[in-house]
mmCIF file of N, CA, C and O in Angstrom:
data_model
loop_
_atom_site.group_PDB
_atom_site.id
_atom_site.type_symbol
_atom_site.label_atom_id
_atom_site.label_comp_id
_atom_site.label_asym_id
_atom_site.label_seq_id
_atom_site.Cartn_x
_atom_site.Cartn_y
_atom_site.Cartn_z
ATOM 1 N N MET H 1 14.354 -32.308 -23.337
ATOM 2 C CA MET H 1 15.144 -31.104 -23.507
ATOM 3 C C MET H 1 14.794 -30.114 -22.392
ATOM 4 O O MET H 1 13.631 -29.921 -22.062
ATOM 5 N N LYS H 2 15.818 -29.520 -21.819
ATOM 6 C CA LYS H 2 15.603 -28.578 -20.727
ATOM 7 C C LYS H 2 15.106 -27.240 -21.246
ATOM 8 O O LYS H 2 15.516 -26.766 -22.300
ATOM 9 N N LYS H 3 14.248 -26.647 -20.459
ATOM 10 C CA LYS H 3 13.734 -25.326 -20.797
ATOM 11 C C LYS H 3 14.743 -24.274 -20.326
ATOM 12 O O LYS H 3 15.291 -24.371 -19.234
ATOM 13 N N LYS H 4 15.009 -23.264 -21.160
ATOM 14 C CA LYS H 4 15.949 -22.215 -20.793
ATOM 15 C C LYS H 4 15.341 -21.307 -19.723
ATOM 16 O O LYS H 4 14.156 -21.022 -19.746
ATOM 17 N N ARG H 5 16.197 -20.899 -18.806
ATOM 18 C CA ARG H 5 15.762 -19.986 -17.754
ATOM 19 C C ARG H 5 15.701 -18.569 -18.284
ATOM 20 O O ARG H 5 16.491 -18.182 -19.136
ATOM 21 N N ASN H 6 14.779 -17.809 -17.749
ATOM 22 C CA ASN H 6 14.702 -16.387 -18.074
ATOM 23 C C ASN H 6 15.772 -15.671 -17.258
ATOM 24 O O ASN H 6 15.668 -15.553 -16.050
ATOM 25 N N ARG H 7 16.790 -15.200 -17.912
ATOM 26 C CA ARG H 7 17.914 -14.586 -17.209
ATOM 27 C C ARG H 7 17.927 -13.065 -17.308
ATOM 28 O O ARG H 7 18.952 -12.443 -17.106
ATOM 29 N N SER H 8 16.806 -12.485 -17.640
ATOM 30 C CA SER H 8 16.762 -11.031 -17.709
ATOM 31 C C SER H 8 16.764 -10.451 -16.295
ATOM 32 O O SER H 8 16.233 -11.039 -15.360
ATOM 33 N N ARG H 9 17.367 -9.311 -16.168
ATOM 34 C CA ARG H 9 17.450 -8.661 -14.860
ATOM 35 C C ARG H 9 16.289 -7.688 -14.689
ATOM 36 O O ARG H 9 15.837 -7.083 -15.652
ATOM 37 N N PRO H 10 15.830 -7.526 -13.466
ATOM 38 C CA PRO H 10 14.781 -6.525 -13.223
ATOM 39 C C PRO H 10 15.308 -5.128 -13.553
ATOM 40 O O PRO H 10 16.503 -4.863 -13.431
ATOM 41 N N PRO H 11 14.420 -4.226 -13.951
ATOM 42 C CA PRO H 11 14.869 -2.880 -14.330
ATOM 43 C C PRO H 11 15.454 -2.077 -13.165
ATOM 44 O O PRO H 11 16.279 -1.197 -13.381
ATOM 45 N N LEU H 12 15.038 -2.373 -11.942
ATOM 46 C CA LEU H 12 15.535 -1.640 -10.770
ATOM 47 C C LEU H 12 16.163 -2.620 -9.777
ATOM 48 O O LEU H 12 15.734 -3.764 -9.662
ATOM 49 N N PRO H 13 17.151 -2.167 -9.000
ATOM 50 C CA PRO H 13 17.722 -3.018 -7.960
ATOM 51 C C PRO H 13 16.695 -3.323 -6.871
ATOM 52 O O PRO H 13 15.691 -2.609 -6.702
ATOM 53 N N LEU H 14 16.950 -4.371 -6.124
ATOM 54 C CA LEU H 14 16.021 -4.824 -5.080
ATOM 55 C C LEU H 14 15.722 -3.722 -4.070
ATOM 56 O O LEU H 14 14.565 -3.507 -3.709
ATOM 57 N N GLN H 15 16.738 -3.018 -3.610
ATOM 58 C CA GLN H 15 16.518 -1.970 -2.607
ATOM 59 C C GLN H 15 15.559 -0.900 -3.120
ATOM 60 O O GLN H 15 14.674 -0.449 -2.390
ATOM 61 N N GLU H 16 15.723 -0.515 -4.377
ATOM 62 C CA GLU H 16 14.848 0.511 -4.946
ATOM 63 C C GLU H 16 13.417 -0.005 -5.089
ATOM 64 O O GLU H 16 12.456 0.714 -4.811
ATOM 65 N N ARG H 17 13.266 -1.254 -5.510
ATOM 66 C CA ARG H 17 11.920 -1.825 -5.625
ATOM 67 C C ARG H 17 11.240 -1.915 -4.268
ATOM 68 O O ARG H 17 10.047 -1.616 -4.135
ATOM 69 N N LEU H 18 11.999 -2.290 -3.231
ATOM 70 C CA LEU H 18 11.424 -2.365 -1.884
ATOM 71 C C LEU H 18 10.998 -0.983 -1.398
ATOM 72 O O LEU H 18 9.939 -0.826 -0.791
ATOM 73 N N ARG H 19 11.818 0.031 -1.687
ATOM 74 C CA ARG H 19 11.460 1.399 -1.283
ATOM 75 C C ARG H 19 10.216 1.883 -2.017
ATOM 76 O O ARG H 19 9.380 2.577 -1.441
ATOM 77 N N GLN H 20 10.087 1.535 -3.283
ATOM 78 C CA GLN H 20 8.900 1.932 -4.044
ATOM 79 C C GLN H 20 7.642 1.275 -3.481
ATOM 80 O O GLN H 20 6.610 1.930 -3.326
ATOM 81 N N ILE H 21 7.739 -0.010 -3.168
ATOM 82 C CA ILE H 21 6.586 -0.719 -2.591
ATOM 83 C C ILE H 21 6.191 -0.070 -1.269
ATOM 84 O O ILE H 21 5.008 0.152 -0.999
ATOM 85 N N ALA H 22 7.188 0.256 -0.438
ATOM 86 C CA ALA H 22 6.913 0.896 0.848
ATOM 87 C C ALA H 22 6.276 2.266 0.643
ATOM 88 O O ALA H 22 5.320 2.626 1.348
ATOM 89 N N GLY H 23 6.772 3.017 -0.318
ATOM 90 C CA GLY H 23 6.214 4.339 -0.592
ATOM 91 C C GLY H 23 4.772 4.270 -1.065
ATOM 92 O O GLY H 23 3.919 5.045 -0.619
ATOM 93 N N HIS H 24 4.485 3.328 -1.966
ATOM 94 C CA HIS H 24 3.107 3.173 -2.446
ATOM 95 C C HIS H 24 2.174 2.752 -1.307
ATOM 96 O O HIS H 24 1.038 3.236 -1.219
ATOM 97 N N ALA H 25 2.653 1.870 -0.443
ATOM 98 C CA ALA H 25 1.822 1.427 0.682
ATOM 99 C C ALA H 25 1.539 2.597 1.625
ATOM 100 O O ALA H 25 0.412 2.755 2.107
ATOM 101 N N ARG H 26 2.545 3.436 1.877
ATOM 102 C CA ARG H 26 2.341 4.602 2.751
ATOM 103 C C ARG H 26 1.372 5.605 2.119
ATOM 104 O O ARG H 26 0.548 6.196 2.807
ATOM 105 N N GLU H 27 1.476 5.802 0.799
ATOM 106 C CA GLU H 27 0.558 6.713 0.114
ATOM 107 C C GLU H 27 -0.886 6.221 0.209
ATOM 108 O O GLU H 27 -1.804 7.005 0.470
ATOM 109 N N LYS H 28 -1.081 4.923 -0.007
ATOM 110 C CA LYS H 28 -2.428 4.356 0.091
ATOM 111 C C LYS H 28 -2.945 4.453 1.518
ATOM 112 O O LYS H 28 -4.116 4.745 1.739
ATOM 113 N N ALA H 29 -2.071 4.199 2.498
ATOM 114 C CA ALA H 29 -2.482 4.250 3.901
ATOM 115 C C ALA H 29 -2.867 5.668 4.309
ATOM 116 O O ALA H 29 -3.772 5.858 5.126
ATOM 117 N N ALA H 30 -2.200 6.661 3.742
ATOM 118 C CA ALA H 30 -2.496 8.057 4.096
ATOM 119 C C ALA H 30 -3.901 8.462 3.655
ATOM 120 O O ALA H 30 -4.513 9.342 4.261
ATOM 121 N N CYS H 31 -4.422 7.806 2.617
ATOM 122 C CA CYS H 31 -5.755 8.144 2.100
ATOM 123 C C CYS H 31 -6.879 7.420 2.839
ATOM 124 O O CYS H 31 -8.049 7.751 2.644
ATOM 125 N N LEU H 32 -6.530 6.446 3.652
ATOM 126 C CA LEU H 32 -7.548 5.640 4.328
ATOM 127 C C LEU H 32 -7.803 6.148 5.742
ATOM 128 O O LEU H 32 -6.901 6.681 6.398
ATOM 129 N N PRO H 33 -9.015 5.953 6.235
ATOM 130 C CA PRO H 33 -9.293 6.279 7.639
ATOM 131 C C PRO H 33 -8.650 5.228 8.541
ATOM 132 O O PRO H 33 -8.319 4.132 8.082
ATOM 133 N N PRO H 34 -8.454 5.556 9.812
ATOM 134 C CA PRO H 34 -7.875 4.567 10.730
ATOM 135 C C PRO H 34 -8.684 3.270 10.712
ATOM 136 O O PRO H 34 -9.902 3.287 10.704
ATOM 137 N N GLY H 35 -7.967 2.170 10.666
ATOM 138 C CA GLY H 35 -8.628 0.867 10.633
ATOM 139 C C GLY H 35 -7.639 -0.233 10.304
ATOM 140 O O GLY H 35 -6.428 -0.011 10.196
ATOM 141 N N SER H 36 -8.169 -1.427 10.132
ATOM 142 C CA SER H 36 -7.308 -2.589 9.917
ATOM 143 C C SER H 36 -6.578 -2.536 8.577
ATOM 144 O O SER H 36 -5.414 -2.940 8.484
ATOM 145 N N GLU H 37 -7.228 -2.051 7.518
ATOM 146 C CA GLU H 37 -6.583 -1.979 6.206
ATOM 147 C C GLU H 37 -5.416 -0.987 6.227
ATOM 148 O O GLU H 37 -4.345 -1.253 5.676
ATOM 149 N N ARG H 38 -5.613 0.137 6.889
ATOM 150 C CA ARG H 38 -4.542 1.124 7.000
ATOM 151 C C ARG H 38 -3.369 0.557 7.790
ATOM 152 O O ARG H 38 -2.209 0.731 7.402
ATOM 153 N N GLU H 39 -3.660 -0.120 8.879
ATOM 154 C CA GLU H 39 -2.608 -0.729 9.693
ATOM 155 C C GLU H 39 -1.840 -1.779 8.892
ATOM 156 O O GLU H 39 -0.620 -1.872 8.990
ATOM 157 N N ARG H 40 -2.550 -2.565 8.088
ATOM 158 C CA ARG H 40 -1.902 -3.590 7.273
ATOM 159 C C ARG H 40 -0.956 -2.943 6.264
ATOM 160 O O ARG H 40 0.171 -3.399 6.079
ATOM 161 N N LEU H 41 -1.400 -1.846 5.630
ATOM 162 C CA LEU H 41 -0.546 -1.161 4.661
ATOM 163 C C LEU H 41 0.688 -0.549 5.333
ATOM 164 O O LEU H 41 1.781 -0.570 4.769
ATOM 165 N N LEU H 42 0.513 -0.017 6.524
ATOM 166 C CA LEU H 42 1.659 0.533 7.244
ATOM 167 C C LEU H 42 2.638 -0.568 7.646
ATOM 168 O O LEU H 42 3.859 -0.369 7.611
ATOM 169 N N GLU H 43 2.124 -1.741 8.004
ATOM 170 C CA GLU H 43 2.999 -2.870 8.322
ATOM 171 C C GLU H 43 3.775 -3.314 7.085
ATOM 172 O O GLU H 43 4.959 -3.651 7.170
ATOM 173 N N VAL H 44 3.111 -3.309 5.930
ATOM 174 C CA VAL H 44 3.784 -3.655 4.671
ATOM 175 C C VAL H 44 4.903 -2.651 4.405
ATOM 176 O O VAL H 44 6.021 -3.029 4.009
ATOM 177 N N ALA H 45 4.634 -1.378 4.608
ATOM 178 C CA ALA H 45 5.643 -0.342 4.385
ATOM 179 C C ALA H 45 6.842 -0.534 5.300
ATOM 180 O O ALA H 45 7.997 -0.490 4.848
ATOM 181 N N VAL H 46 6.592 -0.769 6.572
ATOM 182 C CA VAL H 46 7.683 -0.946 7.537
ATOM 183 C C VAL H 46 8.493 -2.198 7.190
ATOM 184 O O VAL H 46 9.735 -2.179 7.233
ATOM 185 N N ALA H 47 7.822 -3.280 6.825
ATOM 186 C CA ALA H 47 8.516 -4.516 6.490
ATOM 187 C C ALA H 47 9.401 -4.339 5.254
ATOM 188 O O ALA H 47 10.535 -4.830 5.214
ATOM 189 N N ASN H 48 8.901 -3.637 4.248
ATOM 190 C CA ASN H 48 9.699 -3.421 3.037
ATOM 191 C C ASN H 48 10.872 -2.485 3.292
ATOM 192 O O ASN H 48 11.952 -2.682 2.740
ATOM 193 N N GLU H 49 10.683 -1.488 4.127
ATOM 194 C CA GLU H 49 11.791 -0.606 4.476
ATOM 195 C C GLU H 49 12.856 -1.377 5.257
ATOM 196 O O GLU H 49 14.059 -1.196 5.023
ATOM 197 N N ALA H 50 12.439 -2.248 6.162
ATOM 198 C CA ALA H 50 13.385 -3.064 6.919
ATOM 199 C C ALA H 50 14.131 -4.020 5.988
ATOM 200 O O ALA H 50 15.340 -4.226 6.135
ATOM 201 N N ALA H 51 13.428 -4.595 5.023
ATOM 202 C CA ALA H 51 14.066 -5.507 4.073
ATOM 203 C C ALA H 51 15.104 -4.770 3.234
ATOM 204 O O ALA H 51 16.174 -5.315 2.937
ATOM 205 N N ALA H 52 14.827 -3.529 2.868
ATOM 206 C CA ALA H 52 15.794 -2.736 2.099
ATOM 207 C C ALA H 52 17.046 -2.461 2.930
ATOM 208 O O ALA H 52 18.173 -2.539 2.420
ATOM 209 N N VAL H 53 16.866 -2.159 4.203
ATOM 210 C CA VAL H 53 18.004 -1.906 5.092
ATOM 211 C C VAL H 53 18.828 -3.179 5.263
ATOM 212 O O VAL H 53 20.068 -3.149 5.201
ATOM 213 N N ILE H 54 18.165 -4.304 5.460
ATOM 214 C CA ILE H 54 18.873 -5.578 5.629
ATOM 215 C C ILE H 54 19.630 -5.939 4.358
ATOM 216 O O ILE H 54 20.778 -6.383 4.409
ATOM 217 N N ASP H 55 19.004 -5.729 3.191
ATOM 218 C CA ASP H 55 19.682 -6.022 1.936
ATOM 219 C C ASP H 55 20.908 -5.141 1.759
ATOM 220 O O ASP H 55 21.969 -5.609 1.332
ATOM 221 N N ARG H 56 20.788 -3.857 2.095
ATOM 222 C CA ARG H 56 21.933 -2.944 2.000
ATOM 223 C C ARG H 56 23.039 -3.387 2.956
ATOM 224 O O ARG H 56 24.215 -3.376 2.617
ATOM 225 N N TRP H 57 22.664 -3.828 4.160
ATOM 226 C CA TRP H 57 23.638 -4.274 5.146
ATOM 227 C C TRP H 57 24.345 -5.544 4.667
ATOM 228 O O TRP H 57 25.561 -5.667 4.771
ATOM 229 N N LEU H 58 23.563 -6.490 4.121
ATOM 230 C CA LEU H 58 24.167 -7.734 3.668
ATOM 231 C C LEU H 58 25.070 -7.549 2.455
ATOM 232 O O LEU H 58 26.021 -8.306 2.270
ATOM 233 N N SER H 59 24.801 -6.564 1.648
ATOM 234 C CA SER H 59 25.622 -6.348 0.458
ATOM 235 C C SER H 59 26.742 -5.336 0.703
ATOM 236 O O SER H 59 27.454 -4.971 -0.238
ATOM 237 N N SER H 60 26.918 -4.903 1.932
ATOM 238 C CA SER H 60 27.956 -3.924 2.237
ATOM 239 C C SER H 60 29.341 -4.587 2.158
ATOM 240 O O SER H 60 29.492 -5.787 2.420
ATOM 241 N N PRO H 61 30.367 -3.831 1.816
ATOM 242 C CA PRO H 61 31.706 -4.408 1.690
ATOM 243 C C PRO H 61 32.289 -4.860 3.034
ATOM 244 O O PRO H 61 33.201 -5.670 3.060
ATOM 245 N N GLY H 62 31.746 -4.399 4.131
ATOM 246 C CA GLY H 62 32.251 -4.809 5.436
ATOM 247 C C GLY H 62 31.959 -6.260 5.774
ATOM 248 O O GLY H 62 32.566 -6.839 6.665
ATOM 249 N N LEU H 63 31.052 -6.885 5.056
ATOM 250 C CA LEU H 63 30.692 -8.281 5.334
ATOM 251 C C LEU H 63 31.382 -9.277 4.419
ATOM 252 O O LEU H 63 31.079 -10.447 4.439
ATOM 253 N N ARG H 64 32.311 -8.834 3.611
ATOM 254 C CA ARG H 64 33.016 -9.742 2.709
ATOM 255 C C ARG H 64 33.912 -10.677 3.519
ATOM 256 O O ARG H 64 34.461 -10.313 4.550
ATOM 257 N N THR H 65 34.057 -11.891 3.012
ATOM 258 C CA THR H 65 34.928 -12.852 3.697
ATOM 259 C C THR H 65 36.376 -12.465 3.482
ATOM 260 O O THR H 65 36.748 -11.963 2.413
ATOM 261 N N PRO H 66 37.236 -12.693 4.477
ATOM 262 C CA PRO H 66 38.640 -12.352 4.317
ATOM 263 C C PRO H 66 39.292 -13.264 3.281
ATOM 264 O O PRO H 66 38.943 -14.418 3.148
ATOM 265 N N LYS H 67 40.263 -12.696 2.548
ATOM 266 C CA LYS H 67 40.970 -13.489 1.531
ATOM 267 C C LYS H 67 42.375 -13.824 1.968
ATOM 268 O O LYS H 67 43.002 -13.204 2.706
#
């Protein structure tokens, strides 16, 4: 017998979750002295912000296939 998939939706859209992750990473980085951990957190923030922009671009109505 097949196991049922969990079909519940996340409470927030992907773009909002990516922005929250980026914001938390920037907040943590602001509290740290310059160093590798701070740089890593800033890279995480930039990557998540870029992913949010790409997701918004891919879901824009301008990219729909012609009918």
